[in-house]
mmCIF file of N, CA and C in Angstrom:
data_model
loop_
_atom_site.group_PDB
_atom_site.id
_atom_site.type_symbol
_atom_site.label_atom_id
_atom_site.label_comp_id
_atom_site.label_asym_id
_atom_site.label_seq_id
_atom_site.Cartn_x
_atom_site.Cartn_y
_atom_site.Cartn_z
ATOM 1 N N MET D 26 -28.494 -77.025 48.137
ATOM 2 C CA MET D 26 -28.773 -75.648 48.134
ATOM 3 C C MET D 26 -30.201 -75.427 47.740
ATOM 4 N N LYS D 27 -30.821 -74.550 48.489
ATOM 5 C CA LYS D 27 -32.286 -74.306 48.309
ATOM 6 C C LYS D 27 -32.431 -73.159 47.356
ATOM 7 N N THR D 28 -33.163 -73.202 46.352
ATOM 8 C CA THR D 28 -33.443 -72.070 45.381
ATOM 9 C C THR D 28 -34.658 -71.262 45.823
ATOM 10 N N ASN D 29 -34.641 -70.101 45.470
ATOM 11 C CA ASN D 29 -35.730 -69.183 45.772
ATOM 12 C C ASN D 29 -36.851 -69.347 44.698
ATOM 13 N N PRO D 30 -38.081 -69.582 45.187
ATOM 14 C CA PRO D 30 -39.117 -69.804 44.276
ATOM 15 C C PRO D 30 -39.457 -68.559 43.415
ATOM 16 N N TRP D 31 -39.310 -67.429 43.991
ATOM 17 C CA TRP D 31 -39.641 -66.191 43.177
ATOM 18 C C TRP D 31 -38.656 -65.956 42.075
ATOM 19 N N ARG D 32 -37.318 -66.351 42.310
ATOM 20 C CA ARG D 32 -36.405 -66.307 41.143
ATOM 21 C C ARG D 32 -36.589 -67.297 40.106
ATOM 22 N N GLU D 33 -37.174 -68.476 40.437
ATOM 23 C CA GLU D 33 -37.436 -69.424 39.427
ATOM 24 C C GLU D 33 -38.607 -68.926 38.580
ATOM 25 N N ARG D 34 -39.651 -68.298 39.283
ATOM 26 C CA ARG D 34 -40.721 -67.795 38.599
ATOM 27 C C ARG D 34 -40.370 -66.606 37.646
ATOM 28 N N LEU D 35 -39.346 -65.803 38.061
ATOM 29 C CA LEU D 35 -38.992 -64.719 37.303
ATOM 30 C C LEU D 35 -38.262 -65.213 36.001
ATOM 31 N N TRP D 36 -37.524 -66.184 36.031
ATOM 32 C CA TRP D 36 -36.705 -66.682 34.913
ATOM 33 C C TRP D 36 -37.587 -67.599 33.970
ATOM 34 N N GLU D 37 -38.660 -68.017 34.583
ATOM 35 C CA GLU D 37 -39.646 -68.808 33.691
ATOM 36 C C GLU D 37 -40.299 -67.971 32.740
ATOM 37 N N ASN D 38 -40.321 -68.319 31.362
ATOM 38 C CA ASN D 38 -40.913 -67.655 30.288
ATOM 39 C C ASN D 38 -40.451 -66.213 30.223
ATOM 40 N N LEU D 39 -39.065 -66.067 30.397
ATOM 41 C CA LEU D 39 -38.575 -64.638 30.473
ATOM 42 C C LEU D 39 -38.672 -64.044 28.979
ATOM 43 N N PRO D 40 -38.418 -64.635 27.904
ATOM 44 C CA PRO D 40 -38.728 -63.917 26.645
ATOM 45 C C PRO D 40 -40.119 -63.381 26.393
ATOM 46 N N ALA D 41 -41.047 -64.254 26.816
ATOM 47 C CA ALA D 41 -42.405 -63.839 26.700
ATOM 48 C C ALA D 41 -42.643 -62.581 27.550
ATOM 49 N N LYS D 42 -42.150 -62.604 28.794
ATOM 50 C CA LYS D 42 -42.419 -61.493 29.760
ATOM 51 C C LYS D 42 -41.820 -60.256 29.204
ATOM 52 N N LEU D 43 -40.535 -60.303 28.608
ATOM 53 C CA LEU D 43 -39.939 -59.210 28.046
ATOM 54 C C LEU D 43 -40.662 -58.593 26.902
ATOM 55 N N LEU D 44 -41.065 -59.486 25.987
ATOM 56 C CA LEU D 44 -41.842 -59.090 24.856
ATOM 57 C C LEU D 44 -43.096 -58.365 25.299
ATOM 58 N N SER D 45 -43.766 -58.908 26.207
ATOM 59 C CA SER D 45 -45.050 -58.288 26.694
ATOM 60 C C SER D 45 -44.737 -56.930 27.290
ATOM 61 N N LEU D 46 -43.619 -56.746 27.937
ATOM 62 C CA LEU D 46 -43.309 -55.453 28.510
ATOM 63 C C LEU D 46 -43.047 -54.441 27.382
ATOM 64 N N MET D 47 -42.382 -54.900 26.438
ATOM 65 C CA MET D 47 -42.011 -54.036 25.304
ATOM 66 C C MET D 47 -43.263 -53.616 24.542
ATOM 67 N N VAL D 48 -44.219 -54.462 24.251
ATOM 68 C CA VAL D 48 -45.465 -54.160 23.574
ATOM 69 C C VAL D 48 -46.337 -53.185 24.477
ATOM 70 N N ALA D 49 -46.360 -53.371 25.751
ATOM 71 C CA ALA D 49 -47.045 -52.480 26.646
ATOM 72 C C ALA D 49 -46.373 -51.076 26.681
ATOM 73 N N SER D 50 -45.173 -51.071 26.601
ATOM 74 C CA SER D 50 -44.406 -49.711 26.573
ATOM 75 C C SER D 50 -44.680 -48.930 25.265
ATOM 76 N N ILE D 51 -44.730 -49.763 24.186
ATOM 77 C CA ILE D 51 -45.145 -49.187 22.828
ATOM 78 C C ILE D 51 -46.620 -48.607 22.830
ATOM 79 N N LEU D 52 -47.499 -49.398 23.461
ATOM 80 C CA LEU D 52 -48.884 -49.015 23.506
ATOM 81 C C LEU D 52 -49.028 -47.749 24.301
ATOM 82 N N VAL D 53 -48.369 -47.693 25.495
ATOM 83 C CA VAL D 53 -48.507 -46.458 26.381
ATOM 84 C C VAL D 53 -47.950 -45.253 25.549
ATOM 85 N N PHE D 54 -46.783 -45.350 24.858
ATOM 86 C CA PHE D 54 -46.234 -44.253 24.031
ATOM 87 C C PHE D 54 -47.226 -43.905 23.008
ATOM 88 N N ALA D 55 -47.731 -44.837 22.232
ATOM 89 C CA ALA D 55 -48.659 -44.378 21.238
ATOM 90 C C ALA D 55 -49.975 -43.818 21.757
ATOM 91 N N PHE D 56 -50.366 -44.202 22.836
ATOM 92 C CA PHE D 56 -51.522 -43.524 23.401
ATOM 93 C C PHE D 56 -51.300 -42.072 23.860
ATOM 94 N N ASN D 57 -50.113 -41.899 24.430
ATOM 95 C CA ASN D 57 -49.723 -40.550 24.911
ATOM 96 C C ASN D 57 -49.640 -39.666 23.666
ATOM 97 N N GLN D 58 -48.975 -40.153 22.663
ATOM 98 C CA GLN D 58 -48.797 -39.333 21.323
ATOM 99 C C GLN D 58 -50.189 -39.106 20.780
ATOM 100 N N GLY D 59 -51.179 -39.935 20.884
ATOM 101 C CA GLY D 59 -52.488 -39.758 20.257
ATOM 102 C C GLY D 59 -53.389 -38.854 21.083
ATOM 103 N N SER D 60 -53.012 -38.521 22.271
ATOM 104 C CA SER D 60 -53.806 -37.868 23.174
ATOM 105 C C SER D 60 -53.535 -36.378 23.185
ATOM 106 N N LEU D 61 -52.927 -35.766 22.179
ATOM 107 C CA LEU D 61 -52.720 -34.386 22.067
ATOM 108 C C LEU D 61 -53.897 -33.597 22.017
ATOM 109 N N PRO D 62 -54.064 -32.448 22.485
ATOM 110 C CA PRO D 62 -55.255 -31.647 22.489
ATOM 111 C C PRO D 62 -55.664 -31.261 21.062
ATOM 112 N N THR D 63 -56.945 -31.155 20.805
ATOM 113 C CA THR D 63 -57.470 -30.816 19.450
ATOM 114 C C THR D 63 -58.250 -29.601 19.531
ATOM 115 N N ARG D 64 -58.072 -28.716 18.529
ATOM 116 C CA ARG D 64 -58.968 -27.524 18.523
ATOM 117 C C ARG D 64 -59.662 -27.577 17.120
ATOM 118 N N GLN D 65 -60.996 -27.314 17.241
ATOM 119 C CA GLN D 65 -61.877 -27.281 15.989
ATOM 120 C C GLN D 65 -62.170 -25.835 15.712
ATOM 121 N N ILE D 66 -62.088 -25.525 14.326
ATOM 122 C CA ILE D 66 -62.419 -24.144 13.861
ATOM 123 C C ILE D 66 -63.349 -24.399 12.574
ATOM 124 N N ASN D 67 -64.496 -23.686 12.573
ATOM 125 C CA ASN D 67 -65.322 -23.700 11.489
ATOM 126 C C ASN D 67 -65.111 -22.388 10.801
ATOM 127 N N THR D 68 -64.794 -22.402 9.512
ATOM 128 C CA THR D 68 -64.480 -21.142 8.847
ATOM 129 C C THR D 68 -65.087 -21.247 7.330
ATOM 130 N N GLU D 69 -65.110 -20.016 6.682
ATOM 131 C CA GLU D 69 -65.719 -19.982 5.438
ATOM 132 C C GLU D 69 -64.593 -20.268 4.365
ATOM 133 N N VAL D 70 -65.036 -20.901 3.232
ATOM 134 C CA VAL D 70 -63.986 -21.126 2.178
ATOM 135 C C VAL D 70 -64.151 -20.093 1.132
ATOM 136 N N GLU D 71 -63.012 -19.438 0.690
ATOM 137 C CA GLU D 71 -62.993 -18.381 -0.214
ATOM 138 C C GLU D 71 -62.901 -19.123 -1.562
ATOM 139 N N LEU D 72 -63.743 -18.779 -2.629
ATOM 140 C CA LEU D 72 -63.615 -19.292 -3.967
ATOM 141 C C LEU D 72 -62.686 -18.459 -4.764
ATOM 142 N N ILE D 73 -61.627 -18.988 -5.233
ATOM 143 C CA ILE D 73 -60.805 -18.163 -6.289
ATOM 144 C C ILE D 73 -61.177 -18.603 -7.628
ATOM 145 N N LEU D 74 -61.679 -17.655 -8.380
ATOM 146 C CA LEU D 74 -62.222 -17.861 -9.727
ATOM 147 C C LEU D 74 -61.463 -16.892 -10.724
ATOM 148 N N ASP D 75 -61.470 -17.358 -12.011
ATOM 149 C CA ASP D 75 -60.912 -16.551 -13.050
ATOM 150 C C ASP D 75 -61.941 -15.401 -13.211
ATOM 151 N N SER D 76 -61.384 -14.045 -13.497
ATOM 152 C CA SER D 76 -62.081 -12.742 -13.399
ATOM 153 C C SER D 76 -63.350 -12.834 -14.359
ATOM 154 N N SER D 77 -63.297 -13.762 -15.365
ATOM 155 C CA SER D 77 -64.460 -13.792 -16.330
ATOM 156 C C SER D 77 -65.551 -14.793 -15.908
ATOM 157 N N MET D 78 -65.357 -15.506 -14.778
ATOM 158 C CA MET D 78 -66.257 -16.555 -14.305
ATOM 159 C C MET D 78 -67.063 -16.146 -12.881
ATOM 160 N N THR D 79 -68.137 -16.816 -12.728
ATOM 161 C CA THR D 79 -68.811 -16.490 -11.539
ATOM 162 C C THR D 79 -69.508 -17.879 -11.082
ATOM 163 N N PRO D 80 -69.638 -18.093 -9.744
ATOM 164 C CA PRO D 80 -70.296 -19.416 -9.316
ATOM 165 C C PRO D 80 -71.798 -19.208 -9.515
ATOM 166 N N LEU D 81 -72.414 -20.182 -9.987
ATOM 167 C CA LEU D 81 -73.795 -20.216 -10.325
ATOM 168 C C LEU D 81 -74.711 -20.413 -9.024
ATOM 169 N N ASP D 82 -74.172 -21.393 -8.236
ATOM 170 C CA ASP D 82 -74.917 -21.801 -6.968
ATOM 171 C C ASP D 82 -74.185 -21.291 -5.771
ATOM 172 N N TYR D 83 -73.889 -20.068 -5.635
ATOM 173 C CA TYR D 83 -73.041 -19.537 -4.610
ATOM 174 C C TYR D 83 -73.788 -19.605 -3.285
ATOM 175 N N VAL D 84 -73.212 -20.379 -2.427
ATOM 176 C CA VAL D 84 -73.666 -20.481 -1.041
ATOM 177 C C VAL D 84 -72.415 -20.497 -0.245
ATOM 178 N N PRO D 85 -72.291 -19.758 0.817
ATOM 179 C CA PRO D 85 -71.044 -19.676 1.504
ATOM 180 C C PRO D 85 -70.677 -21.059 2.016
ATOM 181 N N TYR D 86 -69.573 -21.626 1.468
ATOM 182 C CA TYR D 86 -69.111 -22.843 1.886
ATOM 183 C C TYR D 86 -68.388 -22.834 3.156
ATOM 184 N N ARG D 87 -68.530 -23.767 4.040
ATOM 185 C CA ARG D 87 -67.809 -23.789 5.322
ATOM 186 C C ARG D 87 -66.937 -25.079 5.428
ATOM 187 N N VAL D 88 -65.902 -24.988 6.121
ATOM 188 C CA VAL D 88 -65.069 -26.110 6.380
ATOM 189 C C VAL D 88 -64.664 -26.167 7.802
ATOM 190 N N ARG D 89 -64.481 -27.388 8.263
ATOM 191 C CA ARG D 89 -63.984 -27.648 9.697
ATOM 192 C C ARG D 89 -62.688 -28.012 9.701
ATOM 193 N N LEU D 90 -61.727 -27.211 10.342
ATOM 194 C CA LEU D 90 -60.446 -27.440 10.552
ATOM 195 C C LEU D 90 -60.197 -28.096 11.903
ATOM 196 N N SER D 91 -59.436 -29.193 11.925
ATOM 197 C CA SER D 91 -59.098 -29.832 13.195
ATOM 198 C C SER D 91 -57.632 -29.633 13.353
ATOM 199 N N ILE D 92 -57.227 -29.014 14.454
ATOM 200 C CA ILE D 92 -55.794 -28.653 14.551
ATOM 201 C C ILE D 92 -55.427 -29.338 15.767
ATOM 202 N N ARG D 93 -54.396 -30.262 15.746
ATOM 203 C CA ARG D 93 -53.848 -31.005 16.898
ATOM 204 C C ARG D 93 -52.440 -30.601 17.171
ATOM 205 N N GLY D 94 -52.148 -30.409 18.402
ATOM 206 C CA GLY D 94 -50.789 -30.072 18.792
ATOM 207 C C GLY D 94 -50.697 -29.813 20.264
ATOM 208 N N GLU D 95 -49.499 -29.189 20.667
ATOM 209 C CA GLU D 95 -49.320 -28.767 21.978
ATOM 210 C C GLU D 95 -50.206 -27.648 22.432
ATOM 211 N N GLU D 96 -50.599 -27.580 23.656
ATOM 212 C CA GLU D 96 -51.551 -26.646 24.121
ATOM 213 C C GLU D 96 -51.086 -25.146 23.882
ATOM 214 N N GLU D 97 -49.855 -24.938 24.103
ATOM 215 C CA GLU D 97 -49.360 -23.479 23.871
ATOM 216 C C GLU D 97 -49.386 -23.097 22.438
ATOM 217 N N ASP D 98 -49.107 -24.062 21.508
ATOM 218 C CA ASP D 98 -49.160 -23.825 20.060
ATOM 219 C C ASP D 98 -50.625 -23.502 19.614
ATOM 220 N N LEU D 99 -51.591 -24.337 20.172
ATOM 221 C CA LEU D 99 -52.957 -24.077 19.811
ATOM 222 C C LEU D 99 -53.487 -22.745 20.216
ATOM 223 N N ASP D 100 -53.009 -22.328 21.472
ATOM 224 C CA ASP D 100 -53.513 -21.132 22.074
ATOM 225 C C ASP D 100 -53.069 -19.910 21.224
ATOM 226 N N ALA D 101 -51.900 -20.114 20.389
ATOM 227 C CA ALA D 101 -51.303 -18.935 19.710
ATOM 228 C C ALA D 101 -52.082 -18.745 18.310
ATOM 229 N N ILE D 102 -52.814 -19.757 17.968
ATOM 230 C CA ILE D 102 -53.589 -19.696 16.588
ATOM 231 C C ILE D 102 -54.986 -19.120 16.812
ATOM 232 N N LEU D 103 -55.195 -18.024 15.979
ATOM 233 C CA LEU D 103 -56.548 -17.438 15.969
ATOM 234 C C LEU D 103 -57.248 -17.803 14.692
ATOM 235 N N GLU D 104 -58.467 -17.704 14.611
ATOM 236 C CA GLU D 104 -59.294 -18.004 13.497
ATOM 237 C C GLU D 104 -58.855 -17.295 12.251
ATOM 238 N N GLU D 105 -58.500 -15.888 12.551
ATOM 239 C CA GLU D 105 -58.039 -14.948 11.463
ATOM 240 C C GLU D 105 -56.740 -15.441 10.877
ATOM 241 N N ASP D 106 -56.019 -16.268 11.570
ATOM 242 C CA ASP D 106 -54.665 -16.566 11.119
ATOM 243 C C ASP D 106 -54.657 -17.685 9.934
ATOM 244 N N ILE D 107 -55.814 -18.311 9.604
ATOM 245 C CA ILE D 107 -55.882 -19.344 8.762
ATOM 246 C C ILE D 107 -56.891 -18.908 7.688
ATOM 247 N N GLN D 108 -56.254 -18.760 6.389
ATOM 248 C CA GLN D 108 -57.067 -18.543 5.341
ATOM 249 C C GLN D 108 -57.380 -19.800 4.560
ATOM 250 N N VAL D 109 -58.622 -20.179 4.286
ATOM 251 C CA VAL D 109 -59.073 -21.376 3.626
ATOM 252 C C VAL D 109 -59.655 -21.093 2.252
ATOM 253 N N TYR D 110 -59.147 -21.642 1.195
ATOM 254 C CA TYR D 110 -59.614 -21.320 -0.131
ATOM 255 C C TYR D 110 -59.682 -22.572 -1.113
ATOM 256 N N ALA D 111 -60.478 -22.432 -2.155
ATOM 257 C CA ALA D 111 -60.592 -23.385 -3.192
ATOM 258 C C ALA D 111 -60.225 -22.668 -4.511
ATOM 259 N N ASP D 112 -59.318 -23.141 -5.249
ATOM 260 C CA ASP D 112 -58.866 -22.520 -6.450
ATOM 261 C C ASP D 112 -59.500 -23.098 -7.626
ATOM 262 N N PHE D 113 -60.508 -22.326 -8.313
ATOM 263 C CA PHE D 113 -61.127 -22.680 -9.428
ATOM 264 C C PHE D 113 -60.621 -21.808 -10.711
ATOM 265 N N SER D 114 -59.568 -21.145 -10.510
ATOM 266 C CA SER D 114 -59.180 -20.201 -11.505
ATOM 267 C C SER D 114 -58.640 -20.829 -12.742
ATOM 268 N N GLU D 115 -58.341 -22.155 -12.742
ATOM 269 C CA GLU D 115 -57.967 -22.738 -14.053
ATOM 270 C C GLU D 115 -59.048 -23.154 -14.932
ATOM 271 N N PHE D 116 -60.270 -23.112 -14.429
ATOM 272 C CA PHE D 116 -61.479 -23.476 -15.221
ATOM 273 C C PHE D 116 -62.085 -22.206 -15.886
ATOM 274 N N ARG D 117 -62.146 -22.243 -17.207
ATOM 275 C CA ARG D 117 -62.638 -21.027 -18.014
ATOM 276 C C ARG D 117 -63.796 -21.421 -18.896
ATOM 277 N N GLU D 118 -64.375 -22.468 -18.646
ATOM 278 C CA GLU D 118 -65.598 -22.990 -19.430
ATOM 279 C C GLU D 118 -66.733 -23.186 -18.385
ATOM 280 N N ASP D 119 -68.031 -22.963 -18.833
ATOM 281 C CA ASP D 119 -69.230 -23.269 -18.034
ATOM 282 C C ASP D 119 -69.274 -24.693 -17.644
ATOM 283 N N GLY D 120 -69.653 -25.111 -16.415
ATOM 284 C CA GLY D 120 -69.752 -26.378 -15.977
ATOM 285 C C GLY D 120 -69.568 -26.660 -14.542
ATOM 286 N N GLY D 121 -69.712 -27.794 -14.129
ATOM 287 C CA GLY D 121 -69.487 -28.186 -12.724
ATOM 288 C C GLY D 121 -68.089 -28.772 -12.535
ATOM 289 N N TYR D 122 -67.434 -28.314 -11.468
ATOM 290 C CA TYR D 122 -66.026 -28.652 -11.202
ATOM 291 C C TYR D 122 -65.867 -29.015 -9.784
ATOM 292 N N ARG D 123 -64.709 -29.682 -9.486
ATOM 293 C CA ARG D 123 -64.277 -30.034 -8.165
ATOM 294 C C ARG D 123 -62.833 -29.458 -7.997
ATOM 295 N N ALA D 124 -62.628 -28.964 -6.840
ATOM 296 C CA ALA D 124 -61.206 -28.449 -6.508
ATOM 297 C C ALA D 124 -60.925 -28.837 -4.995
ATOM 298 N N PRO D 125 -59.708 -29.039 -4.783
ATOM 299 C CA PRO D 125 -59.304 -29.333 -3.310
ATOM 300 C C PRO D 125 -59.305 -28.045 -2.517
ATOM 301 N N ILE D 126 -59.638 -28.182 -1.273
ATOM 302 C CA ILE D 126 -59.635 -27.051 -0.333
ATOM 303 C C ILE D 126 -58.254 -27.061 0.300
ATOM 304 N N ASN D 127 -57.646 -25.781 0.200
ATOM 305 C CA ASN D 127 -56.273 -25.660 0.710
ATOM 306 C C ASN D 127 -56.355 -24.551 1.802
ATOM 307 N N TYR D 128 -55.318 -24.486 2.615
ATOM 308 C CA TYR D 128 -55.193 -23.418 3.714
ATOM 309 C C TYR D 128 -53.882 -22.760 3.633
ATOM 310 N N GLU D 129 -53.877 -21.573 4.080
ATOM 311 C CA GLU D 129 -52.608 -20.802 4.107
ATOM 312 C C GLU D 129 -52.583 -20.091 5.507
ATOM 313 N N LEU D 130 -51.413 -20.281 6.259
ATOM 314 C CA LEU D 130 -51.343 -19.605 7.628
ATOM 315 C C LEU D 130 -50.691 -18.254 7.409
ATOM 316 N N SER D 131 -51.126 -17.351 8.298
ATOM 317 C CA SER D 131 -50.614 -15.981 8.227
ATOM 318 C C SER D 131 -49.225 -15.776 8.711
ATOM 319 N N ARG D 132 -48.688 -14.633 8.277
ATOM 320 C CA ARG D 132 -47.230 -14.539 8.628
ATOM 321 C C ARG D 132 -46.895 -14.374 10.129
ATOM 322 N N ARG D 133 -47.983 -14.043 10.806
ATOM 323 C CA ARG D 133 -47.810 -13.934 12.295
ATOM 324 C C ARG D 133 -47.414 -15.298 12.853
ATOM 325 N N LEU D 134 -47.888 -16.381 12.231
ATOM 326 C CA LEU D 134 -47.573 -17.776 12.748
ATOM 327 C C LEU D 134 -46.136 -18.340 12.306
ATOM 328 N N GLN D 135 -45.525 -17.597 11.360
ATOM 329 C CA GLN D 135 -44.276 -18.214 10.788
ATOM 330 C C GLN D 135 -43.301 -18.408 11.812
ATOM 331 N N GLY D 136 -43.169 -17.674 12.928
ATOM 332 C CA GLY D 136 -42.208 -17.907 13.982
ATOM 333 C C GLY D 136 -42.413 -19.275 14.754
ATOM 334 N N LEU D 137 -43.686 -19.694 14.747
ATOM 335 C CA LEU D 137 -44.001 -20.864 15.494
ATOM 336 C C LEU D 137 -43.451 -22.265 14.840
ATOM 337 N N GLU D 138 -43.218 -23.253 15.547
ATOM 338 C CA GLU D 138 -42.860 -24.463 15.021
ATOM 339 C C GLU D 138 -44.095 -25.168 14.463
ATOM 340 N N LEU D 139 -44.522 -24.833 13.249
ATOM 341 C CA LEU D 139 -45.782 -25.384 12.768
ATOM 342 C C LEU D 139 -45.666 -26.853 12.281
ATOM 343 N N ASP D 140 -44.498 -27.414 12.199
ATOM 344 C CA ASP D 140 -44.260 -28.831 11.903
ATOM 345 C C ASP D 140 -44.767 -29.807 12.987
ATOM 346 N N ARG D 141 -44.957 -29.190 14.251
ATOM 347 C CA ARG D 141 -45.495 -29.930 15.364
ATOM 348 C C ARG D 141 -46.988 -30.029 15.319
ATOM 349 N N LEU D 142 -47.682 -29.195 14.457
ATOM 350 C CA LEU D 142 -49.085 -29.293 14.381
ATOM 351 C C LEU D 142 -49.625 -30.170 13.329
ATOM 352 N N GLU D 143 -50.789 -30.772 13.523
ATOM 353 C CA GLU D 143 -51.446 -31.570 12.515
ATOM 354 C C GLU D 143 -52.740 -30.914 12.203
ATOM 355 N N ILE D 144 -52.907 -30.436 10.878
ATOM 356 C CA ILE D 144 -54.067 -29.791 10.464
ATOM 357 C C ILE D 144 -54.834 -30.568 9.453
ATOM 358 N N ASN D 145 -56.067 -30.902 9.781
ATOM 359 C CA ASN D 145 -56.971 -31.667 8.825
ATOM 360 C C ASN D 145 -58.193 -30.827 8.476
ATOM 361 N N LEU D 146 -58.558 -31.007 7.235
ATOM 362 C CA LEU D 146 -59.754 -30.329 6.721
ATOM 363 C C LEU D 146 -60.931 -31.248 6.435
ATOM 364 N N ASP D 147 -62.116 -30.876 6.784
ATOM 365 C CA ASP D 147 -63.217 -31.657 6.435
ATOM 366 C C ASP D 147 -64.409 -30.826 5.890
ATOM 367 N N PRO D 148 -64.743 -30.880 4.655
ATOM 368 C CA PRO D 148 -64.333 -31.794 3.619
ATOM 369 C C PRO D 148 -63.031 -31.309 3.014
ATOM 370 N N VAL D 149 -62.417 -32.158 2.284
ATOM 371 C CA VAL D 149 -61.183 -31.963 1.655
ATOM 372 C C VAL D 149 -61.174 -31.434 0.172
ATOM 373 N N GLU D 150 -62.361 -31.465 -0.358
ATOM 374 C CA GLU D 150 -62.532 -30.835 -1.693
ATOM 375 C C GLU D 150 -64.041 -30.348 -1.773
ATOM 376 N N ILE D 151 -64.156 -29.379 -2.774
ATOM 377 C CA ILE D 151 -65.458 -28.823 -2.915
ATOM 378 C C ILE D 151 -65.916 -28.769 -4.324
ATOM 379 N N SER D 152 -67.178 -28.804 -4.572
ATOM 380 C CA SER D 152 -67.661 -28.766 -5.997
ATOM 381 C C SER D 152 -68.614 -27.648 -6.134
ATOM 382 N N THR D 153 -68.593 -27.039 -7.339
ATOM 383 C CA THR D 153 -69.466 -25.924 -7.631
ATOM 384 C C THR D 153 -69.646 -25.868 -9.146
ATOM 385 N N VAL D 154 -70.788 -25.146 -9.572
ATOM 386 C CA VAL D 154 -71.015 -24.958 -10.886
ATOM 387 C C VAL D 154 -70.676 -23.537 -11.144
ATOM 388 N N ILE D 155 -69.780 -23.261 -12.248
ATOM 389 C CA ILE D 155 -69.431 -21.912 -12.614
ATOM 390 C C ILE D 155 -69.890 -21.524 -14.018
ATOM 391 N N GLU D 156 -70.046 -20.334 -14.308
ATOM 392 C CA GLU D 156 -70.452 -19.919 -15.618
ATOM 393 C C GLU D 156 -69.803 -18.566 -15.897
ATOM 394 N N ARG D 157 -69.801 -18.248 -17.151
ATOM 395 C CA ARG D 157 -69.131 -17.061 -17.699
ATOM 396 C C ARG D 157 -69.904 -15.810 -17.261
ATOM 397 N N LYS D 158 -69.321 -14.718 -16.821
ATOM 398 C CA LYS D 158 -70.131 -13.502 -16.438
ATOM 399 C C LYS D 158 -70.547 -12.870 -17.730
ATOM 400 N N LEU D 159 -71.699 -12.398 -17.726
ATOM 401 C CA LEU D 159 -72.296 -11.655 -18.861
ATOM 402 C C LEU D 159 -72.331 -10.159 -18.341
ATOM 403 N N ILE D 160 -71.659 -9.310 -19.105
ATOM 404 C CA ILE D 160 -71.654 -7.920 -18.845
ATOM 405 C C ILE D 160 -72.183 -7.094 -19.987
ATOM 406 N N ARG D 161 -73.107 -6.292 -19.775
ATOM 407 C CA ARG D 161 -73.766 -5.477 -20.826
ATOM 408 C C ARG D 161 -73.815 -4.093 -20.349
ATOM 409 N N SER D 162 -73.495 -3.196 -21.162
ATOM 410 C CA SER D 162 -73.668 -1.815 -20.768
ATOM 411 C C SER D 162 -74.923 -1.124 -21.502
ATOM 412 N N LEU D 163 -75.613 -0.494 -20.574
ATOM 413 C CA LEU D 163 -76.939 0.101 -20.973
ATOM 414 C C LEU D 163 -76.758 1.600 -20.886
ATOM 415 N N PRO D 164 -77.447 2.298 -21.884
ATOM 416 C CA PRO D 164 -77.365 3.849 -21.873
ATOM 417 C C PRO D 164 -78.336 4.298 -20.742
ATOM 418 N N VAL D 165 -77.931 5.384 -20.154
ATOM 419 C CA VAL D 165 -78.769 5.945 -19.027
ATOM 420 C C VAL D 165 -79.458 7.140 -19.773
ATOM 421 N N LEU D 166 -80.768 7.236 -19.615
ATOM 422 C CA LEU D 166 -81.608 8.163 -20.411
ATOM 423 C C LEU D 166 -81.959 9.294 -19.293
ATOM 424 N N GLU D 167 -82.013 10.476 -19.859
ATOM 425 C CA GLU D 167 -82.521 11.541 -18.983
ATOM 426 C C GLU D 167 -83.970 11.457 -18.723
ATOM 427 N N PRO D 168 -84.349 11.768 -17.488
ATOM 428 C CA PRO D 168 -85.802 11.597 -17.080
ATOM 429 C C PRO D 168 -86.618 12.645 -17.853
ATOM 430 N N ARG D 169 -87.857 12.379 -18.234
ATOM 431 C CA ARG D 169 -88.759 13.308 -18.982
ATOM 432 C C ARG D 169 -89.661 13.885 -17.786
ATOM 433 N N ARG D 170 -89.765 15.106 -17.815
ATOM 434 C CA ARG D 170 -90.649 15.821 -16.779
ATOM 435 C C ARG D 170 -91.912 16.277 -17.456
ATOM 436 N N GLN D 171 -92.870 16.032 -16.954
ATOM 437 C CA GLN D 171 -94.232 16.496 -17.455
ATOM 438 C C GLN D 171 -94.980 17.277 -16.444
ATOM 439 N N GLY D 172 -95.745 18.362 -16.922
ATOM 440 C CA GLY D 172 -96.515 19.032 -15.949
ATOM 441 C C GLY D 172 -95.850 20.366 -15.594
ATOM 442 N N GLU D 173 -94.637 20.666 -16.020
ATOM 443 C CA GLU D 173 -94.093 21.979 -15.668
ATOM 444 C C GLU D 173 -94.187 22.965 -16.676
#
């Protein structure tokens, strides 16, 4: 009985061939998952401070948000829907401090499936120098008129 040469080649090293096919399938799946569209938003960071404190070196801090997800989810998000802030309200003494940058999404986005989105911030924390506000009241004097 004559055997078919292509069948022999098929069964030769079958475990290695199956393993290679599984690894290739995993790589294709991982690549497709990693190729979701990304949207970049540059926005200003709001500093939350104790009412008795003020930033010494206030320069508007900006952060880059990278939002990755499905195209229709990205299209629904506007720049106004994301509030970015750093909370320094726990610091009540003069000095330099670091705080993590956080974000909060508007209520308009609550209906979306936001667990499908990946949101990254760059940078993830911010540092600033804060000091106590000095408030002084000064009397207002009546102007003196001369020459009348």
